[in-house]
CSV table of C-alpha atoms and ligand atoms in Angstrom, one decimal:
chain,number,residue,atom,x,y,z
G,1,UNK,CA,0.0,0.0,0.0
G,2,UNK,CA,1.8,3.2,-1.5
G,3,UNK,CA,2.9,5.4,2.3
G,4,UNK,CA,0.1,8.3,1.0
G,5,UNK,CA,-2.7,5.9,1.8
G,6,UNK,CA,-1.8,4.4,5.0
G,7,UNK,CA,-3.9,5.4,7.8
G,8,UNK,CA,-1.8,6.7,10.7
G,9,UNK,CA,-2.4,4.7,14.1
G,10,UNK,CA,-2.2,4.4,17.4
G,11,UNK,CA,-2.3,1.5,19.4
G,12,UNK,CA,-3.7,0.7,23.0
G,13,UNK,CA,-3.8,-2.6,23.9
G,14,UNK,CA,-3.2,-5.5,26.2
G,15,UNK,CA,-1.3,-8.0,24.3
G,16,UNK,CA,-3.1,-11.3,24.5
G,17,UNK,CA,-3.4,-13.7,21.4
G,18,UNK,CA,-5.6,-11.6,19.7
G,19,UNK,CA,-3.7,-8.0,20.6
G,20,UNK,CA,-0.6,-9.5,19.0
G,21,UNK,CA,-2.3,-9.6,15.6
G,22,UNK,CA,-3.8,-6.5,15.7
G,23,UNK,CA,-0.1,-5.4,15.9
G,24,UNK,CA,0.8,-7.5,13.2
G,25,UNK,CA,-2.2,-6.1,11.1
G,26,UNK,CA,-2.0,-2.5,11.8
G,27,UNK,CA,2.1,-3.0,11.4
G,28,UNK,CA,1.4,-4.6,7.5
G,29,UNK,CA,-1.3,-1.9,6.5
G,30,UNK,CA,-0.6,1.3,8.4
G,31,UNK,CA,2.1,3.7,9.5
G,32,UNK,CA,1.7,2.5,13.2
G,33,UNK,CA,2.7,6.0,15.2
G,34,UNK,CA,2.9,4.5,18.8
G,35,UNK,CA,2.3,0.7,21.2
G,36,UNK,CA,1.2,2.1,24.5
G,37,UNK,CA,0.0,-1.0,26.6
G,38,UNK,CA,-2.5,-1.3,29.5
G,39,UNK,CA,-3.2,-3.7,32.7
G,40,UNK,CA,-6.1,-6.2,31.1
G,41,UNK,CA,-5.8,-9.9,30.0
G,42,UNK,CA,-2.4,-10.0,32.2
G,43,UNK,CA,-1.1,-7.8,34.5
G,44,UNK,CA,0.8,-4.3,32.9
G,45,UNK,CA,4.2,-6.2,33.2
G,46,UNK,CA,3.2,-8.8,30.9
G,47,UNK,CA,1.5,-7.0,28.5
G,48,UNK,CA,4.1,-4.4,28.2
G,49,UNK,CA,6.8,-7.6,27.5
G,50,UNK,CA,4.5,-8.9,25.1
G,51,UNK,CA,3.9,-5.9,23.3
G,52,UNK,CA,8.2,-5.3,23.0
G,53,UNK,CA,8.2,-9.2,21.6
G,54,UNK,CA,5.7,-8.5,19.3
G,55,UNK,CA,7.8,-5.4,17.9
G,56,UNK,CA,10.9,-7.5,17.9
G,57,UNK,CA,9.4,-10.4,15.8
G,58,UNK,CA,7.6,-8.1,13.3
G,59,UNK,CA,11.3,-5.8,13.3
G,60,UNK,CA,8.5,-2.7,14.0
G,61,UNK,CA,10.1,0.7,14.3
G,62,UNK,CA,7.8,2.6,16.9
G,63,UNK,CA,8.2,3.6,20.4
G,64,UNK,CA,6.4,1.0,23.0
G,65,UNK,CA,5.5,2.7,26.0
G,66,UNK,CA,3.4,1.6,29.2
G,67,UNK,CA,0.4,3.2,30.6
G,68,UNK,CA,-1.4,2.1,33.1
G,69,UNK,CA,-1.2,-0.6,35.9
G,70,UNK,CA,-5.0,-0.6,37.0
G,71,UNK,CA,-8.7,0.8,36.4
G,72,UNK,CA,-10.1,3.8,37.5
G,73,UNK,CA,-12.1,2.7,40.0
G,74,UNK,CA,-13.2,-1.2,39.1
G,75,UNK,CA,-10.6,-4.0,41.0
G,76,UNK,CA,-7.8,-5.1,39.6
G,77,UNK,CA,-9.1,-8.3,37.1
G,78,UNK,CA,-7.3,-10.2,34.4
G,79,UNK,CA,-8.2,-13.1,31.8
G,80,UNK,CA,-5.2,-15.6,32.4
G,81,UNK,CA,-7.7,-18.6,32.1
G,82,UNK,CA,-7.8,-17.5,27.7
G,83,UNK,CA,-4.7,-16.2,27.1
G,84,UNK,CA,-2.6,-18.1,29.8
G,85,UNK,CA,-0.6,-16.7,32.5
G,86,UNK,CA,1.9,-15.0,30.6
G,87,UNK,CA,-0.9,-13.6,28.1
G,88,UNK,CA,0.6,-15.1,25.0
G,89,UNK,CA,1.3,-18.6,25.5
G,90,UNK,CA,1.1,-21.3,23.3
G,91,UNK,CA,4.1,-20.5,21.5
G,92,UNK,CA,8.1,-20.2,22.4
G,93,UNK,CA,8.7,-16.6,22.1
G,94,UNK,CA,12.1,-14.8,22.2
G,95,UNK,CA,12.6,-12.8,25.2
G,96,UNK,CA,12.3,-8.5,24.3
G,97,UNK,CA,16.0,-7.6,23.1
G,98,UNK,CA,14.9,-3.5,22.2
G,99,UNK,CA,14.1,-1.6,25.6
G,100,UNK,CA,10.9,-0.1,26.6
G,101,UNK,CA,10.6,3.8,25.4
G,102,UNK,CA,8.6,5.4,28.7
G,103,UNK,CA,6.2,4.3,31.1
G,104,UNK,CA,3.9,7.3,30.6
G,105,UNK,CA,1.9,5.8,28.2
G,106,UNK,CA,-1.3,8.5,29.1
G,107,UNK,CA,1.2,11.3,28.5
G,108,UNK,CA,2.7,9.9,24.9
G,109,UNK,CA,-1.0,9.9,24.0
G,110,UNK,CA,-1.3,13.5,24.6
G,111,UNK,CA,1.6,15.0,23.1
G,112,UNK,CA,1.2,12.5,20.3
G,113,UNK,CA,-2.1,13.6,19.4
G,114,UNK,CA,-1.6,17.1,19.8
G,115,UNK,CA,1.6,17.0,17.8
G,116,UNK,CA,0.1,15.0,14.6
G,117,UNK,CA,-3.1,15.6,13.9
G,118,UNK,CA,-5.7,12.9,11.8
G,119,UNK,CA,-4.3,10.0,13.9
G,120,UNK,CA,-6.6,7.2,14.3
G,121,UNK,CA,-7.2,6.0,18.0
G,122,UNK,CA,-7.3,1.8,18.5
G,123,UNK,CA,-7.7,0.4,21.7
G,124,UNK,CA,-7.8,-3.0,22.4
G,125,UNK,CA,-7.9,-3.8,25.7
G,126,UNK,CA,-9.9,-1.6,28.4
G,127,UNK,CA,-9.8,1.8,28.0
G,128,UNK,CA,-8.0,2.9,31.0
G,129,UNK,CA,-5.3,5.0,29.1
G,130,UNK,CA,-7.6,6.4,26.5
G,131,UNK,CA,-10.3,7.6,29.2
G,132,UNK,CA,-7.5,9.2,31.6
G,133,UNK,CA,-6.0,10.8,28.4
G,134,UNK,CA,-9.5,12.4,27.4
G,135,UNK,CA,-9.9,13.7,31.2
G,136,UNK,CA,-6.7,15.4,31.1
G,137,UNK,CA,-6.4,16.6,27.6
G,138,UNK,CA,-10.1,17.4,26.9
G,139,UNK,CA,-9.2,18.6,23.5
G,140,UNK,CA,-8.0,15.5,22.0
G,141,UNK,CA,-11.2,14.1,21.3
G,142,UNK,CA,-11.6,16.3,19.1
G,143,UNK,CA,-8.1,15.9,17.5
G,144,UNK,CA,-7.9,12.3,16.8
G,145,UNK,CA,-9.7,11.3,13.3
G,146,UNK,CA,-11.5,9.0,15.6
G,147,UNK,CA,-11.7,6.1,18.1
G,148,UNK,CA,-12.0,2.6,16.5
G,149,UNK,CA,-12.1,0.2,19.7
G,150,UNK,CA,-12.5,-3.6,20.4
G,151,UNK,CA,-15.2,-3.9,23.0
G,152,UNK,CA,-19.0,-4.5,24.2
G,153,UNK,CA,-21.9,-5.5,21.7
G,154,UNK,CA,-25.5,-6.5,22.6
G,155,UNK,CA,-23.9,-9.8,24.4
G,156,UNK,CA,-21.5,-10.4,27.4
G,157,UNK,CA,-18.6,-12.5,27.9
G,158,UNK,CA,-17.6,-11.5,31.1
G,159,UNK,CA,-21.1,-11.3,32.3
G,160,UNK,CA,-24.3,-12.0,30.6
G,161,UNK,CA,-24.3,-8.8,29.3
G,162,UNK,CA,-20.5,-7.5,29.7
G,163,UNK,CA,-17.9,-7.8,27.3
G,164,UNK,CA,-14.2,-8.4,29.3
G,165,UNK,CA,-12.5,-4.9,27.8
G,166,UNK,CA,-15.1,-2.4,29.0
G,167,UNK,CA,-16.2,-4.7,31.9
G,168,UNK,CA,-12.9,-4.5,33.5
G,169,UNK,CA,-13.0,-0.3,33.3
G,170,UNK,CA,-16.4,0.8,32.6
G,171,UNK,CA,-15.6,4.1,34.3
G,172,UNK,CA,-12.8,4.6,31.5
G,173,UNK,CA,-14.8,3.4,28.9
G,174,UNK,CA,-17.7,6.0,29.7
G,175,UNK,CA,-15.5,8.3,29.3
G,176,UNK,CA,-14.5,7.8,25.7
G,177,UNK,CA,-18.1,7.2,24.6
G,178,UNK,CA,-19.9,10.0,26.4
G,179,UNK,CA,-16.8,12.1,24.6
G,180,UNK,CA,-18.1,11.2,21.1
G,181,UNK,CA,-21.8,11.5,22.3
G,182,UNK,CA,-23.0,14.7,20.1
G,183,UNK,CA,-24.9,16.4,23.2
G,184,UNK,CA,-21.1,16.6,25.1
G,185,UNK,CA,-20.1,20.1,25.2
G,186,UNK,CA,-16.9,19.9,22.7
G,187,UNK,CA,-17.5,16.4,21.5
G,188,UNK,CA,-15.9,14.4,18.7
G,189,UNK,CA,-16.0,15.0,15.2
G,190,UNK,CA,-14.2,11.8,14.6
G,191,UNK,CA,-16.3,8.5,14.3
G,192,UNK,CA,-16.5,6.2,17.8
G,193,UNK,CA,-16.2,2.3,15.4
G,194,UNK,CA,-16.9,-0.4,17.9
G,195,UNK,CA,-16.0,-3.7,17.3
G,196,UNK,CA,-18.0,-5.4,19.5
G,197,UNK,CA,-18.7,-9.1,20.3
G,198,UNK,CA,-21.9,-9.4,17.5
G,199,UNK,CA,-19.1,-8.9,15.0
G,200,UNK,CA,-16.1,-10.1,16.3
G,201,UNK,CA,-17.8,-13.7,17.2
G,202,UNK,CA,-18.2,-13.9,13.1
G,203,UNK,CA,-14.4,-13.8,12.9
G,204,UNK,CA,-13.2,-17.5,14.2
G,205,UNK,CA,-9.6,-19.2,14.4
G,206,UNK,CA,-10.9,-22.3,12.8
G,207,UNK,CA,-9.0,-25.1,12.5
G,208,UNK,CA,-8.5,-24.5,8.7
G,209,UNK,CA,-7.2,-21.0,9.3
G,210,UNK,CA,-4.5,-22.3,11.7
G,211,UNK,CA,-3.9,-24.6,9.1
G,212,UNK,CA,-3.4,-21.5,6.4
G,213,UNK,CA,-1.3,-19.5,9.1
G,214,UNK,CA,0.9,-22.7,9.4
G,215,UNK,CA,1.4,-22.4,5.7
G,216,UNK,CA,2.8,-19.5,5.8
G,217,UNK,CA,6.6,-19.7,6.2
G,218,UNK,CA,8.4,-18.1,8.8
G,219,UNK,CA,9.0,-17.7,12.3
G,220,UNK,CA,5.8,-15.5,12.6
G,221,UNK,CA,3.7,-17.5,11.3
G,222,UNK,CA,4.8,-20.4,13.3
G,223,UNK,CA,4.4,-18.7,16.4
G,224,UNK,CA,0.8,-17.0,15.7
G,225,UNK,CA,-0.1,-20.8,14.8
G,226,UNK,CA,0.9,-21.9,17.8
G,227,UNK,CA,-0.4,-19.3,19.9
G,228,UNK,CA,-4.1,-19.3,17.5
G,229,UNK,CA,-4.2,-23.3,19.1
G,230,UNK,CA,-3.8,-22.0,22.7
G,231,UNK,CA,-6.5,-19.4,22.3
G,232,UNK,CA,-8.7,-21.7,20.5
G,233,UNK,CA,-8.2,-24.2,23.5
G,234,UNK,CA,-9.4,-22.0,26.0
G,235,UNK,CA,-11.9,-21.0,23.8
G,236,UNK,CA,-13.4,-24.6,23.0
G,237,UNK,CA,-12.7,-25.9,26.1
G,238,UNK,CA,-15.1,-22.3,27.9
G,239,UNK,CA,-18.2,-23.0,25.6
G,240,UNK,CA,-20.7,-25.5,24.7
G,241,UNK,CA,-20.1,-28.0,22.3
G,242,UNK,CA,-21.0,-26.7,19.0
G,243,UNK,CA,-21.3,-22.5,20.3
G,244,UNK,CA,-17.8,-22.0,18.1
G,245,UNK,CA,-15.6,-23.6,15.7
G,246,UNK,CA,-12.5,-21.6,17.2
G,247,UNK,CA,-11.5,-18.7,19.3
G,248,UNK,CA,-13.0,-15.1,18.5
G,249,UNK,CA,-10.3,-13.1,16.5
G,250,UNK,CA,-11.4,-9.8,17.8
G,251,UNK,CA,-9.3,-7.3,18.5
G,252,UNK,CA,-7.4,-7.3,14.3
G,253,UNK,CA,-11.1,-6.2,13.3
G,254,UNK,CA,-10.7,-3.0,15.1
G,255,UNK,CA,-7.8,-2.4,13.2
G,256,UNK,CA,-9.2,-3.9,9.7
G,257,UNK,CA,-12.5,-1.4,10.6
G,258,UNK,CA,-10.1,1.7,9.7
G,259,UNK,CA,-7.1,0.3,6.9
G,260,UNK,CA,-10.3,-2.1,5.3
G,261,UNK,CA,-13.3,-0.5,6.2
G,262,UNK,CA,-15.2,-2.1,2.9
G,263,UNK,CA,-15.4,-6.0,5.1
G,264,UNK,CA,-18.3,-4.1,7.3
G,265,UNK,CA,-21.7,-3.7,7.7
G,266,UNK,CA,-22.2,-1.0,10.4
G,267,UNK,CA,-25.3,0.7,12.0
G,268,UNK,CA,-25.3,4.3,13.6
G,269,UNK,CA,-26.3,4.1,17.3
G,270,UNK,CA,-26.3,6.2,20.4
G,271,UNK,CA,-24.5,3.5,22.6
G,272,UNK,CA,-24.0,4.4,26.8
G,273,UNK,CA,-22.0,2.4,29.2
G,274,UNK,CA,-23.6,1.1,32.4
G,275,UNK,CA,-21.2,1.6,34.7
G,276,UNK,CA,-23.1,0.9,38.3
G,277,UNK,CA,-25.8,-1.8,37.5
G,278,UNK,CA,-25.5,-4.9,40.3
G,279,UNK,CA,-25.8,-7.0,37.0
G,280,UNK,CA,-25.2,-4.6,33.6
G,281,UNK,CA,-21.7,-3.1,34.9
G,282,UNK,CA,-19.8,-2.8,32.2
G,283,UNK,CA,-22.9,-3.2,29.6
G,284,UNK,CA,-22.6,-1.2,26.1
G,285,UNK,CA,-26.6,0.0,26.0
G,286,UNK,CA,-27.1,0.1,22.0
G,287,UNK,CA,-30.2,2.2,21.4
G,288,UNK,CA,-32.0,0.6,18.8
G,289,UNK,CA,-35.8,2.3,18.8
G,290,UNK,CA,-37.1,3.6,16.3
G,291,UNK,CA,-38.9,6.2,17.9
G,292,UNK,CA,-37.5,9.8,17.2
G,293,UNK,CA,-37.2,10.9,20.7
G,294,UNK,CA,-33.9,8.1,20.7
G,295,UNK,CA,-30.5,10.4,21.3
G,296,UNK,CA,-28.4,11.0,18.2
G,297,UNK,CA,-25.6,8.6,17.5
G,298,UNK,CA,-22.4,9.1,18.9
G,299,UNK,CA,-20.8,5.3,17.3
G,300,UNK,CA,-20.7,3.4,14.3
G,301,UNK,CA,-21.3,0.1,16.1
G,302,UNK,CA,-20.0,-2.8,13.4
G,303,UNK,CA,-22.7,-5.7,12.6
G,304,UNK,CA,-21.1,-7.5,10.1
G,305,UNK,CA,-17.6,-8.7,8.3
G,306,UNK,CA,-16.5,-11.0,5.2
G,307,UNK,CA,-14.6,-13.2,7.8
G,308,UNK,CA,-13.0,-15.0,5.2
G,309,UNK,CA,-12.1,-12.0,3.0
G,310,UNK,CA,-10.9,-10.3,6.6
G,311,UNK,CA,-8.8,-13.4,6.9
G,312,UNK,CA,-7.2,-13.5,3.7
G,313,UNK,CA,-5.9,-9.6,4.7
G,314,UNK,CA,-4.6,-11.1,8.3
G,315,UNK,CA,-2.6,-13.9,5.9
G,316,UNK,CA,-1.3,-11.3,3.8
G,317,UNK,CA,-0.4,-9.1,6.5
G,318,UNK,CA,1.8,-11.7,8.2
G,319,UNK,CA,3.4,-12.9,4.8
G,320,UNK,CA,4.8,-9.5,4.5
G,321,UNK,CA,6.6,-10.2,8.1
G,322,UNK,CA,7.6,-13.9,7.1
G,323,UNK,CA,11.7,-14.1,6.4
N,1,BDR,C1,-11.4,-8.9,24.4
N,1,BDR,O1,-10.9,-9.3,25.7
N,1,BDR,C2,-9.6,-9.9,25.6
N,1,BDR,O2,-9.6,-11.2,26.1
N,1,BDR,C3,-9.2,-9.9,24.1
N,1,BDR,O3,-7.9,-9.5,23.9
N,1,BDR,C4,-10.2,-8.9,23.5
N,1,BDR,O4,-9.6,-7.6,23.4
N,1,BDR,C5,-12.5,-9.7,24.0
N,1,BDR,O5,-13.6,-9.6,24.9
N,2,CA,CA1,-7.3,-7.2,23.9
């Protein structure tokens, strides 16, 4: 893709099986500005050394820094029991040889939006940097050419009705959604694009997609295979027989939803977070009346993709990182 067209990016994430091709996607098909990482699937330790080996094995030029260690307010809460306890295992990975670049991940946000505008936020874990950035730094919501997140959908996977990134800071992640929510003083002009669950569960690790990724030569695409069999493990082994073919491939489509945008279906909605429900914590509450007293939209929320045409781009993004 000729440099003129690549979309400039950012990205927040939590590195996790499914974090580590999101790099490897936004790293083939954009000019990648920034890594910042956050506490989520493992602890910030882990995520930040996942997020330097995924920069090493991809030979990535861009600054990794680490942001922060816990929510706002919610406990401390990880995911070890899908992406094991070192968040990426499944696969022998090298130990980080280039060193972190700061551990002010909240500030590099700032200064990096203010200092380049039309760059594209994506956060992929919970949005704990990208909420404490907004607070500070109201004006970069309105800098950024928008948000393009992995998180919630009209179904739970951390409760009935919670997916795990904004259930683990729903404080955060109201924070980022009220800021694109057209009745907020100052808001957005930027599109909110949530990848949520309806749309990410349509994107599968089947068996014959590891099979394709092992295809593919290199020492990449060895390790994603292996680490696509761990996640698809402790994805088979957490449902009901039959409920999936393989693990849910999410966070890449948050990525793919800005450099591809022509694999999704998407429908306008005003979307809230619940933030204090005994039950709903951590809920994404899609209004989808039709009657006209509804609020105005403030996110594109994604409905559909061409998973096999979104999978062919993942293939072709880590081919140009085989050697
Ligand atoms: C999200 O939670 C994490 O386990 C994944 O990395 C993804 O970002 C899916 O709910
Ligand atoms: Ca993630």
């Amino acid at each position: 893709m000729p440099d003129r067209d690549r979309r400039r990016l950012l990205i927040d994430c939590d590195p996790g099986h499914d974090d580590a091709v999101a790099i490897v996607a936004a790293a083939a098909f954009a000019e990648v500005v920034g890594i910042v990482t956050v506490a989520g699937n493992v602890p910030l330790d882990r995520t930040t050394h996942n997020a330097l080996v995924m920069r090493d094995l991809i030979g990535l030029d861009t600054p990794v820094h680490s942001g922060c260690s816990r929510p706002l307010v919610a406990p401390p809460r990880h995911a070890g029991f899908v992406h094991g306890e070192s968040g990426l295992d499944g696969a022998e990975l090298p130990e980080p040889t280039t060193p972190l670049d700061g551990t002010d991940g909240v500030e590099f946000i700032i200064d990096t939006c203010r200092s380049s505008e039309g760059l594209w936020l994506v956060p992929t874990g919970p949005l704990t940097n990208i909420g404490t950035a907004f607070r500070r730094a109201p004006d970069l919501p309105d800098r950024v050419a928008g948000v393009s997140l992995m998180g919630g959908g009209s179904f739970g996977n951390r409760s009935a009705i919670a997916e795990f990134n904004i259930w683990a800071d729903p404080e955060a992640a109201a924070i980022v959604f009220d800021a694109f929510d057209p009745s907020t003083p100052g808001s957005a002009a930027g599109p909110l694009i949530m990848a949520g669950l309806d749309v990410t569960h349509q994107f599968q690790v089947t068996p014959e997609r590891i099979e394709m990724t092992r295809a593919v030569p290199g020492q990449l695409a060895a390790a994603l295979a292996g680490l696509f069999d761990f996640f698809t493990g402790t994805y088979l082994k957490r449902h009901d027989e039959g409920a999936l073919w393989g693990a849910a491939l999410h966070d890449p489509l948050a990525v793919l939803a800005v450099t591809h945008p022509d694999l999704f279906d998407h429908v306008d909605r005003h979307v809230v977070v619940e933030t204090r429900g005994e039950h709903t914590a951590g809920m994404t509450v899609i209004d989808e009346r039709r009657l006209l007293e509804r609020s105005d939209p403030n996110c594109r929320v994604l409905t559909h993709v061409d998973a096999d045409a979104a999978f062919a781009v993942i293939l072709d993004a880590i081919t140009q990182f085989s050697t």
